[in-house]
Amino acid sequence: MSSHTALVVLEHVGIFVFAISGALTAIQKGFDAVGILVLAEVTALGGGVLRDLIIGDNPPAAFRQTTYLLVPLGAATVAFFAHPVVARLNFTMLLFDAAGLGLFCVTGTLKALDFGLGSVQAALLGVTTAVGGGLLRDIIARDTPILMQKDTDLYSIPAMVGTAALAAADRLELPMAVAAPVAAVFVFTFRVAAMLRHWTAPQAWTRPRDRHSS
Amino acid sequence: MSSHTALVVLEHVGIFVFAISGALTAIQKGFDAVGILVLAEVTALGGGVLRDLIIGDNPPAAFRQTTYLLVPLGAATVAFFAHPVVARLNFTMLLFDAAGLGLFCVTGTLKALDFGLGSVQAALLGVTTAVGGGLLRDIIARDTPILMQKDTDLYSIPAMVGTAALAAADRLELPMAVAAPVAAVFVFTFRVAAMLRHWTAPQAWTRPRDRHSS
Amino acid sequence: MSSHTALVVLEHVGIFVFAISGALTAIQKGFDAVGILVLAEVTALGGGVLRDLIIGDNPPAAFRQTTYLLVPLGAATVAFFAHPVVARLNFTMLLFDAAGLGLFCVTGTLKALDFGLGSVQAALLGVTTAVGGGLLRDIIARDTPILMQKDTDLYSIPAMVGTAALAAADRLELPMAVAAPVAAVFVFTFRVAAMLRHWTAPQAWTRPRDRHSS
């Protein structure tokens, strides 16, 4: 299998797992079959669509290749019939989700650099690609966005560090064929470590003597 | 009246009715005059704007012809002063809304095909045109999106079936002058039947013996 | 200091203040550091990004100059450590916010006119530039959008009147070098007066004898 084929396979696996997370959210909320499908599609593809709208790649990649739309449909169908089984695979799904996070961080950053955006902007769009779909899922499902909820395991911060490092490597003209997979594996590992160790981001700083009043 | 004029008139009627639904939502929520106007505009035009952003037609059609912006302003004004009367016309409004649904499904699908998108993508964007404004309305008004709420009469599914059939007709090179009105009437009829018969979309499948625990 | 430098400085001050409002909202909601940063960026830049997506200026201005992204990062950092102090400066912040409102109304309207949009559309996009970020902030934070909440001091209406007057001045070919600062000062003054006098927008009209039943 060539590295390009491997990348395409990985991308579809990432889309599938993100779609499952959208479908399961819809099922938990008691949404109907339409809601399950819509949340699966939006969660899986929303981040990439946001990135492409911003960089001006119209129509977005998600609207140019039919498999991008069909994989979430498949995921929604699986979740529709087998959600108790899927929900029990929670840790496995979280591992695949972490892989998707690492992958989309990297592909998003590289695409933005390709379109001529600056390093900071490309890193931000890499993060957007990876977490934007989940943010849209939470907005539509009327949940507090999980990426900003206190006391949740780090998710965006691994993405931010990884995309920043990748954009820096690009600035330093390091070979992307090495830097890109390293960044993806770094984001994946950091995210999995955060899950296992329950690392969380801090809330706003409060002086010790203010704490009683809050 | 030429068929083009008829189409333009119908389109403005559809925008008016969608805008009324946005304005009434704002009034039910106790929003002020600004909220009534914003929800009227977003509900009426949001689906088409999403479609045009995705296909890359900038500025979106809603920003190229002033009547598109003025009709929701008129609807907001009518709703502001006459909302008890308008709310009593509920069934009439739902009939017009179904007509708007059929019309926007068709115009959205055809526009996406014109811009060179594939059949599946064009069908999806037809649905987006028709239901996207209502989704944005519900997000801003902080309601569970009606298109994914359980136990509500089918709305998106008639749209999906109609746009899929229209995109298939395009693939088969059937004459659009026939297929387009047939698809619009089909969506309208399917939606009205769903309202009268209270057809609903299923929730996620549960094995009979799981049901007590849920 | 040239007038161009003054404008750039003012713009960054406006972005800073809008970002502070996003960061404080996130802190009030108990979001973590990621949430504080995301809401700061979205509130400060969201309106301009929406405008640029609609007029087709890709990538949006916010993604072309790094200072636009760094100023909200600075604001988020300040709010993170000093939020009790910042919250106590409430009235000062509201004054700066009113200045940002006036400024972004004008820059948004002028940019839309530059891109060839009509008067009504340019006025609408001026308002979008000024209030769009706050609307996105409220959607993500799951608040009723403050711009449509009843019994809140006028915010969008000064923006609407100011951008409409500026677009009319452009139609009448009045010199923009005069009309633009006048419109900005007008919006600022109208907004501050609305705050001091607690002017509010009306809710939907009800006949006196209907009022008891509502």
XYZ file of C-alpha atoms in Angstrom:
642
model
C 0.000 0.000 0.000
C 1.517 3.343 -1.011
C 1.742 6.130 1.555
C -0.877 8.074 -0.405
C -3.348 5.191 -0.245
C -2.593 4.802 3.455
C -3.376 8.482 3.980
C -6.693 8.223 2.129
C -7.661 5.151 4.161
C -6.697 6.876 7.425
C -8.675 9.980 6.456
C -11.801 7.918 5.859
C -11.306 6.097 9.165
C -11.004 9.490 10.898
C -14.186 10.738 9.215
C -16.005 7.553 10.228
C -15.038 7.900 13.888
C -15.904 11.602 14.062
C -19.271 10.769 12.427
C -19.930 8.060 15.024
C -19.389 10.616 17.789
C -21.943 12.922 16.144
C -24.443 10.094 15.676
C -24.098 8.922 19.287
C -24.648 12.474 20.545
C -27.841 12.653 18.476
C -29.018 9.312 19.854
C -28.314 10.356 23.445
C -30.371 13.493 22.828
C -33.274 11.457 21.466
C -33.054 13.010 18.001
C -34.704 11.151 15.134
C -33.020 9.473 12.148
C -32.643 12.808 10.338
C -30.900 14.291 13.365
C -28.553 11.301 13.593
C -27.566 11.712 9.959
C -27.191 15.501 10.127
C -25.044 15.395 13.276
C -22.905 12.583 11.808
C -22.221 14.601 8.644
C -21.647 17.915 10.434
C -19.317 16.441 13.066
C -17.265 14.526 10.522
C -16.992 17.188 7.836
C -17.694 20.533 9.544
C -14.106 21.312 10.499
C -12.776 20.766 7.002
C -15.628 22.748 5.471
C -14.911 25.709 7.785
C -11.213 25.552 6.805
C -12.024 25.438 3.088
C -14.524 28.313 3.310
C -11.858 30.421 5.041
C -9.014 29.638 2.654
C -11.382 30.002 -0.297
C -11.284 26.477 -1.695
C -14.770 26.235 -3.204
C -16.529 23.919 -3.203
C -14.966 22.474 -0.032
C -13.209 19.111 -0.401
C -16.119 17.441 1.418
C -18.328 18.404 -1.549
C -15.971 17.183 -4.249
C -15.614 13.486 -3.473
C -18.722 11.459 -2.779
C -17.045 9.071 -0.336
C -16.648 11.979 2.101
C -20.438 12.251 2.276
C -21.116 8.506 2.203
C -18.820 7.507 5.084
C -20.821 9.550 7.646
C -24.006 8.066 6.164
C -22.528 4.626 6.841
C -21.504 5.653 10.346
C -25.007 7.001 11.042
C -26.504 3.721 9.857
C -24.179 1.662 12.061
C -24.941 3.859 15.064
C -28.673 3.767 14.326
C -28.830 -0.024 14.602
C -25.876 -0.887 16.812
C -25.529 2.084 19.180
C -25.451 0.005 22.381
C -22.509 -1.985 20.989
C -20.781 1.137 19.678
C -21.249 2.970 22.970
C -19.626 0.022 24.782
C -16.563 0.386 22.540
C -16.069 3.836 24.060
C -12.334 3.561 24.749
C -11.604 2.077 21.331
C -13.567 4.912 19.739
C -11.633 7.472 21.776
C -8.370 5.990 20.508
C -9.526 6.247 16.905
C -10.807 9.751 17.632
C -7.328 10.703 18.894
C -5.883 9.317 15.663
C -8.375 11.420 13.694
C -7.408 14.457 15.761
C -3.713 13.979 14.937
C -4.395 13.341 11.276
C -6.755 16.274 10.673
C -4.449 18.669 12.545
C -1.717 17.803 10.093
C -3.749 17.698 6.878
C -5.486 20.968 7.819
C -2.238 22.788 8.564
C -0.564 21.525 5.380
C -3.536 22.518 3.210
C -3.591 26.040 4.672
C 0.169 26.390 4.069
C -0.375 25.169 0.488
C -2.925 27.940 0.029
C -0.323 30.488 1.089
C -1.496 31.305 4.585
C 1.008 32.337 7.248
C 2.350 29.992 9.922
C 0.124 31.183 12.770
C -2.936 31.121 10.512
C -2.120 27.664 9.163
C -1.679 26.273 12.675
C -5.031 27.793 13.692
C -6.744 26.296 10.642
C -5.195 22.911 11.411
C -6.831 23.062 14.830
C -10.070 24.273 13.221
C -10.078 21.282 10.861
C -9.666 18.900 13.774
C -12.033 20.419 16.341
C -14.461 22.525 14.275
C -16.843 19.654 13.531
C -17.123 18.780 17.220
C -17.836 22.417 18.063
C -20.648 22.534 15.484
C -21.976 19.203 16.857
C -22.178 20.670 20.352
C -23.795 23.905 19.154
C -26.513 22.038 17.227
C -27.053 19.549 20.065
C -27.210 22.466 22.532
C -24.370 21.168 24.709
C -21.657 23.274 26.274
C -18.877 22.825 23.706
C -16.758 20.008 25.071
C -13.597 21.719 23.875
C -14.126 24.544 26.376
C -15.743 22.669 29.245
C -13.772 22.659 32.478
C -12.535 19.377 33.931
C -12.469 17.566 30.601
C -9.330 15.835 29.375
C -7.180 18.019 27.104
C -8.248 17.876 23.475
C -7.552 21.192 21.749
C -4.243 21.848 23.490
C -2.511 18.794 21.986
C -3.898 19.982 18.651
C -2.583 23.526 19.176
C 0.885 22.380 20.210
C 1.121 19.915 17.326
C -0.005 22.335 14.630
C 2.220 25.112 16.010
C 5.216 22.758 15.922
C 4.380 21.674 12.381
C 4.003 25.274 11.185
C 7.332 26.104 12.852
C 8.983 23.139 11.108
C 7.651 24.499 7.814
C 9.154 27.909 8.583
C 12.496 26.246 9.331
C 12.180 24.381 6.021
C 12.432 21.006 7.696
C 11.294 18.138 5.445
C 7.496 17.823 5.734
C 7.636 14.108 4.868
C 9.189 13.653 8.302
C 7.640 16.530 10.252
C 4.042 15.758 9.252
C 3.862 12.166 10.554
C 5.864 13.146 13.641
C 3.360 15.926 14.400
C 0.387 13.591 13.891
C 1.865 10.945 16.189
C 2.752 13.633 18.748
C -0.846 14.966 18.836
C -2.216 11.423 19.112
C 0.182 10.511 21.939
C -0.366 13.769 23.846
C -4.147 13.359 23.572
C -4.082 9.714 24.707
C -1.790 10.616 27.620
C -4.188 13.426 28.595
C -7.060 10.908 28.597
C -5.175 8.345 30.692
C -3.810 10.896 33.166
C -6.875 13.166 33.121
C -4.881 16.268 32.328
C -7.176 19.305 32.163
C -6.788 22.941 31.142
C -6.954 25.524 33.928
C -9.881 27.829 34.529
C -9.291 31.547 34.928
C -6.760 32.320 37.635
C -8.089 33.371 41.021
C -6.026 34.648 43.919
C -6.180 32.180 46.822
C -8.070 34.609 49.056
C -10.718 35.190 46.362
C -11.584 31.546 46.112
C -14.043 31.328 48.957
C -16.248 33.981 47.461
C -16.547 32.319 44.048
C -47.281 35.792 -16.764
C -44.187 34.014 -18.064
C -42.879 30.967 -16.227
C -39.821 32.993 -15.177
C -41.978 35.684 -13.619
C -44.041 33.006 -11.912
C -40.852 31.512 -10.468
C -39.668 34.880 -9.139
C -43.060 35.529 -7.557
C -43.112 32.054 -5.993
C -39.589 32.525 -4.656
C -40.549 35.763 -2.927
C -43.657 34.113 -1.480
C -41.453 31.309 -0.131
C -39.025 33.811 1.406
C -41.941 35.695 2.976
C -43.373 32.564 4.587
C -39.995 31.360 5.893
C -39.413 34.850 7.302
C -42.791 34.777 9.064
C -41.790 31.517 10.759
C -38.585 33.155 11.990
C -40.408 36.247 13.208
C -43.047 34.210 15.062
C -40.326 32.171 16.775
C -38.691 35.416 17.925
C -42.022 36.733 19.215
C -42.745 33.496 21.111
C -39.311 33.784 22.722
C -40.008 37.370 23.795
C -37.188 38.798 21.636
C -37.312 42.502 20.829
C -37.855 44.145 17.416
C -34.201 43.594 16.467
C -34.504 39.895 17.254
C -37.687 39.626 15.204
C -35.967 41.192 12.202
C -32.749 39.160 12.548
C -34.584 35.836 12.888
C -36.856 36.710 9.937
C -33.845 37.445 7.699
C -31.792 34.463 8.868
C -34.650 31.964 8.539
C -35.658 33.192 5.100
C -32.210 33.582 3.558
C -29.837 31.429 5.634
C -30.230 28.239 3.623
C -29.478 29.931 0.318
C -26.533 31.818 1.807
C -25.021 28.553 3.131
C -25.453 26.985 -0.321
C -23.826 29.936 -2.085
C -20.903 30.063 0.368
C -20.268 26.366 -0.278
C -20.495 26.504 -4.065
C -18.475 29.723 -4.052
C -21.026 32.119 -5.520
C -19.930 35.374 -3.860
C -21.658 37.487 -2.820
C -24.583 35.106 -2.218
C -27.739 35.731 -4.249
C -29.433 37.108 -1.121
C -26.914 39.965 -1.175
C -27.290 40.815 -4.853
C -30.951 41.724 -5.146
C -32.448 44.090 -2.627
C -35.912 42.533 -2.702
C -34.459 39.404 -1.057
C -33.579 41.515 1.997
C -36.737 43.630 1.918
C -39.274 40.787 1.855
C -38.178 39.463 5.293
C -38.263 43.048 6.580
C -41.874 43.212 5.392
C -42.656 39.847 6.979
C -41.084 40.966 10.269
C -43.208 44.128 10.196
C -46.406 42.167 9.533
C -45.581 39.717 12.320
C -44.644 42.546 14.692
C -48.091 44.150 14.450
C -50.365 41.263 13.476
C -48.797 38.205 15.117
C -52.001 36.989 16.799
C -53.725 36.945 13.400
C -50.726 35.339 11.680
C -50.412 32.681 14.374
C -54.085 31.792 13.883
C -53.393 31.212 10.169
C -51.076 28.393 11.234
C -52.323 25.758 8.781
C -52.322 28.183 5.859
C -48.768 29.177 6.753
C -47.718 25.517 6.911
C -49.122 24.982 3.416
C -47.138 27.921 2.060
C -44.106 26.690 3.993
C -44.447 23.309 2.278
C -44.596 25.123 -1.068
C -41.413 27.014 -0.126
C -39.787 23.719 0.878
C -40.553 22.179 -2.520
C -39.445 25.258 -4.409
C -36.151 25.810 -2.579
C -35.249 22.117 -2.821
C -35.506 22.397 -6.569
C -33.855 25.789 -7.071
C -31.020 24.801 -4.707
C -30.343 21.498 -6.448
C -30.419 23.081 -9.904
C -28.060 25.897 -8.874
C -25.556 23.415 -7.420
C -25.699 21.328 -10.614
C -25.159 24.518 -12.643
C -22.022 25.167 -10.603
C -20.703 21.743 -11.577
C -21.259 19.849 -8.345
C -21.943 16.113 -8.426
C -25.405 14.591 -8.080
C -25.136 13.602 -4.416
C -23.651 16.982 -3.515
C -26.298 18.876 -5.482
C -29.097 16.951 -3.786
C -27.551 17.695 -0.366
C -27.265 21.394 -1.208
C -30.887 21.434 -2.369
C -31.888 20.161 1.052
C -29.518 22.677 2.687
C -31.175 25.533 0.775
C -34.594 24.441 1.971
C -33.894 23.569 5.606
C -30.683 25.490 6.457
C -32.478 28.702 7.397
C -34.750 26.879 9.816
C -31.754 25.160 11.393
C -30.019 28.521 11.932
C -33.286 29.942 13.334
C -33.453 27.146 15.917
C -29.765 27.497 16.842
C -30.091 31.248 17.434
C -33.402 30.851 19.299
C -31.834 28.056 21.370
C -34.439 25.456 20.406
C -33.751 21.827 19.621
C -33.589 21.980 15.819
C -37.070 21.027 14.673
C -35.640 19.080 11.745
C -34.097 16.539 14.121
C -36.674 16.517 16.904
C -38.420 13.208 17.455
C -42.169 12.947 16.983
C -42.377 15.865 14.571
C -43.973 15.484 11.164
C -41.491 14.662 8.391
C -39.876 17.739 6.875
C -36.351 16.950 5.727
C -37.133 13.500 4.398
C -39.518 14.743 1.695
C -36.791 17.240 0.807
C -34.132 14.508 0.640
C -36.247 12.200 -1.513
C -37.241 15.020 -3.860
C -33.738 16.385 -4.366
C -32.295 12.877 -4.811
C -34.905 12.129 -7.470
C -34.196 15.421 -9.222
C -30.437 14.819 -9.192
C -31.033 11.306 -10.554
C -33.226 12.750 -13.314
C -30.372 15.085 -14.205
C -27.961 12.146 -14.390
C -30.388 10.330 -16.695
C -30.569 13.507 -18.804
C -34.323 13.751 -18.417
C -35.681 17.195 -19.359
C -35.373 19.504 -16.332
C -38.311 21.625 -17.514
C -40.479 18.641 -16.596
C -38.462 17.051 -13.778
C -38.034 20.266 -11.778
C -41.738 21.137 -11.323
C -42.566 17.461 -10.755
C -39.941 17.289 -7.974
C -41.230 20.501 -6.363
C -44.838 19.266 -6.405
C -43.709 15.880 -5.083
C -41.883 17.448 -2.098
C -44.882 19.687 -1.390
C -47.344 16.779 -1.542
C -45.153 14.439 0.539
C -44.692 17.139 3.188
C -48.408 17.971 3.342
C -49.294 14.267 3.570
C -46.750 13.878 6.405
C -48.440 16.767 8.241
C -51.949 15.386 7.773
C -51.004 11.793 8.652
C -48.386 12.733 11.284
C -45.679 10.629 9.704
C -42.495 10.822 11.759
C -38.915 9.625 11.337
C -37.797 6.779 13.576
C -35.446 7.183 16.500
C -32.425 4.913 16.835
C -33.363 1.257 16.730
C -33.632 -0.562 20.054
C -34.137 -4.288 20.522
C -37.514 -4.934 22.160
C -35.927 -6.291 25.345
C -33.743 -3.166 25.707
C -36.699 -0.817 25.746
C -37.589 -1.010 29.399
C -34.121 0.072 30.438
C -34.067 3.185 28.270
C 0.413 60.102 13.718
C -1.175 59.845 10.270
C -4.893 59.174 9.990
C -4.121 55.712 8.602
C -1.983 54.833 11.612
C -4.694 56.189 13.882
C -7.243 53.936 12.168
C -5.042 50.852 12.557
C -4.499 51.619 16.240
C -8.225 52.173 16.784
C -9.037 48.911 15.004
C -6.718 46.949 17.283
C -8.199 48.661 20.347
C -11.669 47.671 19.121
C -10.558 44.064 18.601
C -9.013 44.014 22.071
C -12.188 45.227 23.757
C -14.454 42.838 21.845
C -12.071 40.009 22.770
C -12.231 40.985 26.447
C -16.040 40.714 26.301
C -15.716 37.201 24.861
C -13.132 36.176 27.454
C -15.229 37.503 30.349
C -18.277 35.616 29.085
C -16.207 32.411 29.001
C -14.947 33.055 32.544
C -18.471 33.709 33.835
C -19.561 30.413 32.295
C -16.706 28.553 33.988
C -15.072 27.572 30.675
C -11.423 26.531 30.762
C -8.434 28.351 29.239
C -9.206 26.959 25.781
C -12.752 28.266 26.012
C -11.521 31.696 27.101
C -9.191 31.883 24.104
C -11.744 30.570 21.598
C -14.484 32.957 22.749
C -12.029 35.886 22.739
C -11.008 35.148 19.132
C -14.532 34.462 17.893
C -16.067 37.536 19.524
C -13.332 39.847 18.275
C -12.992 38.537 14.737
C -16.226 36.675 13.953
C -18.124 39.633 12.534
C -15.365 40.569 10.102
C -14.886 36.951 9.065
C -18.618 36.597 8.299
C -18.472 39.807 6.233
C -15.425 38.621 4.277
C -16.901 35.163 3.611
C -20.031 36.835 2.220
C -18.259 39.368 0.006
C -15.791 36.674 -1.098
C -12.554 38.150 0.261
C -10.589 34.939 0.931
C -8.831 34.401 3.183
C -10.644 36.873 5.477
C -8.616 39.867 6.684
C -8.416 38.278 10.147
C -6.336 35.489 8.587
C -3.959 37.732 6.654
C -2.327 39.791 9.391
C -1.014 38.032 12.461
C -1.711 40.935 14.839
C -5.447 40.339 14.336
C -5.025 36.883 15.882
C -2.524 37.946 18.544
C -4.527 40.821 20.040
C -7.373 38.505 21.200
C -4.716 36.126 22.560
C -3.386 39.055 24.596
C -6.886 39.997 25.718
C -7.584 36.399 26.767
C -4.353 36.356 28.779
C -5.195 39.633 30.515
C -8.708 38.403 31.309
C -7.388 35.043 32.491
C -5.201 36.613 35.183
C -6.923 39.920 35.891
C -10.627 39.249 35.314
C -11.783 40.671 38.657
C -10.055 43.966 37.810
C -11.329 43.938 34.231
C -14.885 43.199 35.338
C -14.738 46.164 37.707
C -13.836 48.411 34.749
C -17.228 47.536 33.277
C -18.294 51.062 32.314
C -14.915 51.877 30.789
C -15.092 48.663 28.779
C -18.598 49.522 27.581
C -17.331 52.898 26.370
C -14.521 51.254 24.404
C -17.012 48.680 23.144
C -19.221 51.511 21.862
C -16.179 52.948 20.098
C -15.507 49.527 18.529
C -19.150 49.345 17.460
C -18.928 52.707 15.698
C -15.611 51.885 14.076
C -16.525 48.403 12.788
C -19.879 49.646 11.441
C -17.987 52.114 9.298
C -15.082 49.904 8.191
C -17.493 47.056 7.399
C -19.815 49.234 5.324
C -16.921 50.818 3.415
C -15.324 47.460 2.646
C -18.609 46.047 1.319
C -19.078 49.143 -0.879
C -15.483 48.697 -2.133
C -16.371 45.156 -3.143
C -19.241 46.487 -5.231
C -22.191 45.566 -3.029
C -25.334 47.698 -3.080
C -26.174 50.297 -0.442
C -28.649 48.204 1.528
C -26.312 45.196 1.460
C -23.298 47.260 2.496
C -25.199 48.745 5.428
C -26.280 45.259 6.504
C -22.702 43.972 6.269
C -21.490 46.957 8.298
C -23.879 45.923 11.061
C -22.780 42.275 10.632
C -19.132 43.273 11.069
C -19.949 45.098 14.288
C -22.410 42.688 15.928
C -21.665 39.309 14.286
C -18.881 38.378 16.686
C -21.087 39.028 19.696
C -23.845 36.915 18.173
C -21.427 33.994 17.658
C -20.153 34.490 21.246
C -23.684 34.152 22.602
C -24.465 31.111 20.432
C -21.321 29.269 21.575
C -21.842 30.285 25.216
C -25.495 29.204 24.956
C -26.889 32.590 25.968
C -29.908 34.285 24.458
C -28.203 36.577 21.935
C -27.906 39.903 23.727
C -28.650 41.761 20.512
C -32.201 40.383 20.489
C -32.925 40.193 24.208
C -35.755 42.394 25.435
C -35.083 45.132 27.951
C -31.440 45.539 26.997
C -30.025 48.904 26.008
C -30.043 49.535 22.255
C -26.982 48.154 20.485
C -27.860 47.069 16.961
C -30.215 49.933 16.242
C -27.514 52.621 16.518
C -25.442 50.397 14.229
C -28.285 50.083 11.714
C -29.026 53.807 11.637
C -25.347 54.683 11.309
C -24.578 52.259 8.499
C -27.767 53.192 6.647
C -26.818 56.882 6.848
C -23.284 56.122 5.655
C -24.537 54.032 2.723
C -26.961 56.843 1.835
C -24.094 59.368 1.953
C -22.189 57.132 -0.453
C -25.176 57.079 -2.826
C -25.353 60.865 -2.675
C -21.617 60.954 -3.439
C -20.854 62.919 -0.291
C -17.139 62.853 0.619
C -16.435 59.674 2.610
C -13.497 61.310 4.393
C -16.108 63.370 6.221
C -19.092 60.991 6.258
C -17.164 58.005 7.655
C -15.885 59.607 10.874
C -19.227 61.385 11.354
C -21.071 58.030 11.087
C -18.664 56.364 13.546
C -19.049 59.165 16.091
C -22.827 59.114 15.589
C -23.046 55.355 16.314
C -20.798 55.749 19.357
C -22.842 58.663 20.728
C -26.209 57.010 20.055
C -25.027 53.795 21.763
C -23.649 55.633 24.821
C -26.866 57.661 25.101
C -28.899 54.421 24.899
C -26.807 52.998 27.759
C -27.156 56.089 29.940
C -30.882 56.515 29.271
C -31.675 52.770 29.073
C -33.379 53.049 25.712
C -34.693 49.673 24.612
C -36.253 48.264 21.445
C -39.940 47.360 21.600
C -41.269 43.814 21.715
C -43.986 42.737 19.311
C -46.989 45.012 19.436
C -49.988 43.854 21.491
C -53.363 45.532 21.669
C -54.004 46.887 25.169
C -56.852 44.458 25.839
C -54.692 41.482 24.859
C -52.061 42.299 27.440
C -53.630 40.634 30.435
C -53.775 37.295 28.693
C -50.087 37.216 27.764
